[in-house]
Tab-separated table of C-alpha atoms in Angstrom:
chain	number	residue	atom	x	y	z
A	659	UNK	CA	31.362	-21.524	-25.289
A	660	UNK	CA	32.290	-18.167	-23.676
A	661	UNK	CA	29.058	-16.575	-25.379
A	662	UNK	CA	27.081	-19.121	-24.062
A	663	UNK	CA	28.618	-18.760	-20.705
A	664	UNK	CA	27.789	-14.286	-20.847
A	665	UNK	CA	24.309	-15.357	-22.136
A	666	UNK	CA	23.545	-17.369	-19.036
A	667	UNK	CA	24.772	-14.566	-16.811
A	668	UNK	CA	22.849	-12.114	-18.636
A	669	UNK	CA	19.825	-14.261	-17.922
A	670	UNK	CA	20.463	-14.779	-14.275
A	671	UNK	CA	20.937	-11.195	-14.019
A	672	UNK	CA	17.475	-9.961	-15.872
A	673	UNK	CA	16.077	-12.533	-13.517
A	674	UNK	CA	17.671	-11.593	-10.567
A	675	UNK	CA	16.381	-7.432	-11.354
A	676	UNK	CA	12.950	-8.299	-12.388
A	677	UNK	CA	12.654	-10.420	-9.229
A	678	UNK	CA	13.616	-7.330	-7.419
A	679	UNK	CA	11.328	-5.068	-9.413
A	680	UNK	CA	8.452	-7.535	-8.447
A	681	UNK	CA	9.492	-7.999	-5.007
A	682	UNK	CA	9.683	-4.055	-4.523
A	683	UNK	CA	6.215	-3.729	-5.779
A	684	UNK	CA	4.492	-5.832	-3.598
A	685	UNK	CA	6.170	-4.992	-0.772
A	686	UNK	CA	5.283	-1.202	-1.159
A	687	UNK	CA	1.491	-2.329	-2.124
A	688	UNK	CA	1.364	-4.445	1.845
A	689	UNK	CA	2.449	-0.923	3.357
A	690	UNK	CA	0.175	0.990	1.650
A	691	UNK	CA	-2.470	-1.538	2.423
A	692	UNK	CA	-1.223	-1.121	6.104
A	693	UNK	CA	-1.296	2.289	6.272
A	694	UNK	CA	-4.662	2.596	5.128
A	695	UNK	CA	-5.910	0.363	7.603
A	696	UNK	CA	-4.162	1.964	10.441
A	697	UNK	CA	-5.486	5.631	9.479
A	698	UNK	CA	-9.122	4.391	8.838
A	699	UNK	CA	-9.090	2.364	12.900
A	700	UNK	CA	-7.645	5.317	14.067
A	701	UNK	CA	-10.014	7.926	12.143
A	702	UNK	CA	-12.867	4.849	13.404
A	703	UNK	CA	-11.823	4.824	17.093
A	704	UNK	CA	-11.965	8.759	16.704
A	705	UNK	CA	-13.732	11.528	19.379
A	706	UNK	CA	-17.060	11.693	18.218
A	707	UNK	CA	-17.407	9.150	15.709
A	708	UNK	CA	-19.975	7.323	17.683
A	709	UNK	CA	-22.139	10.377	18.517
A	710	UNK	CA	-21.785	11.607	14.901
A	711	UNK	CA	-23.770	8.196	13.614
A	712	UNK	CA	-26.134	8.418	16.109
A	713	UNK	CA	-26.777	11.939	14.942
A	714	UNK	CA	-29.688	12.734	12.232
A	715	UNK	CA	-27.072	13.800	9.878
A	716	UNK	CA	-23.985	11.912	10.165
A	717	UNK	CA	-22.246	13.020	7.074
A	718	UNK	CA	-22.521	16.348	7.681
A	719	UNK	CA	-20.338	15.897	11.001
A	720	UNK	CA	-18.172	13.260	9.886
A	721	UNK	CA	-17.472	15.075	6.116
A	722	UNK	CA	-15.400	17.796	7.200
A	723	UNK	CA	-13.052	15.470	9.290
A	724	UNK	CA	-12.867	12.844	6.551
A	725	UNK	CA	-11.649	15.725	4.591
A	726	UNK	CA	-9.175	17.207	7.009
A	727	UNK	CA	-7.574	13.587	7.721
A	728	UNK	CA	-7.308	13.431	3.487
């Protein structure tokens, strides 16, 4: 009976660490998800941006910033 009784809380404790694990994950995916979003409306509401598509070569203005931001 006592095995039976350390096998259960073994269980409950696996469960309890994967939930964790899982719960971690996800939560770090949302604020990278977040923090993407937030960096491309800012880089989007940017000086310039508007001007720069309007241009006849908007990648050539809007490259070098893309890759200063990165």
């Amino acid at each position: 009976m006592f095995v039976l009784h350390i096998v259960i809380v073994l269980l409950l404790v696996v469960a309890a660490v994967v939930a964790l694990v899982l719960q971690v994950r996800h939560d770090s995916s949302v604020e990278a998800r977040n923090r993407s979003v937030a960096v491309a409306a800012a880089f989007a509401d940017g000086p310039g941006l508007r001007e720069a598509l309007r241009g006849p070569d908007p990648t050539a203005v809007l490259q070098p910033r893309a890759e200063a931001a990165r």
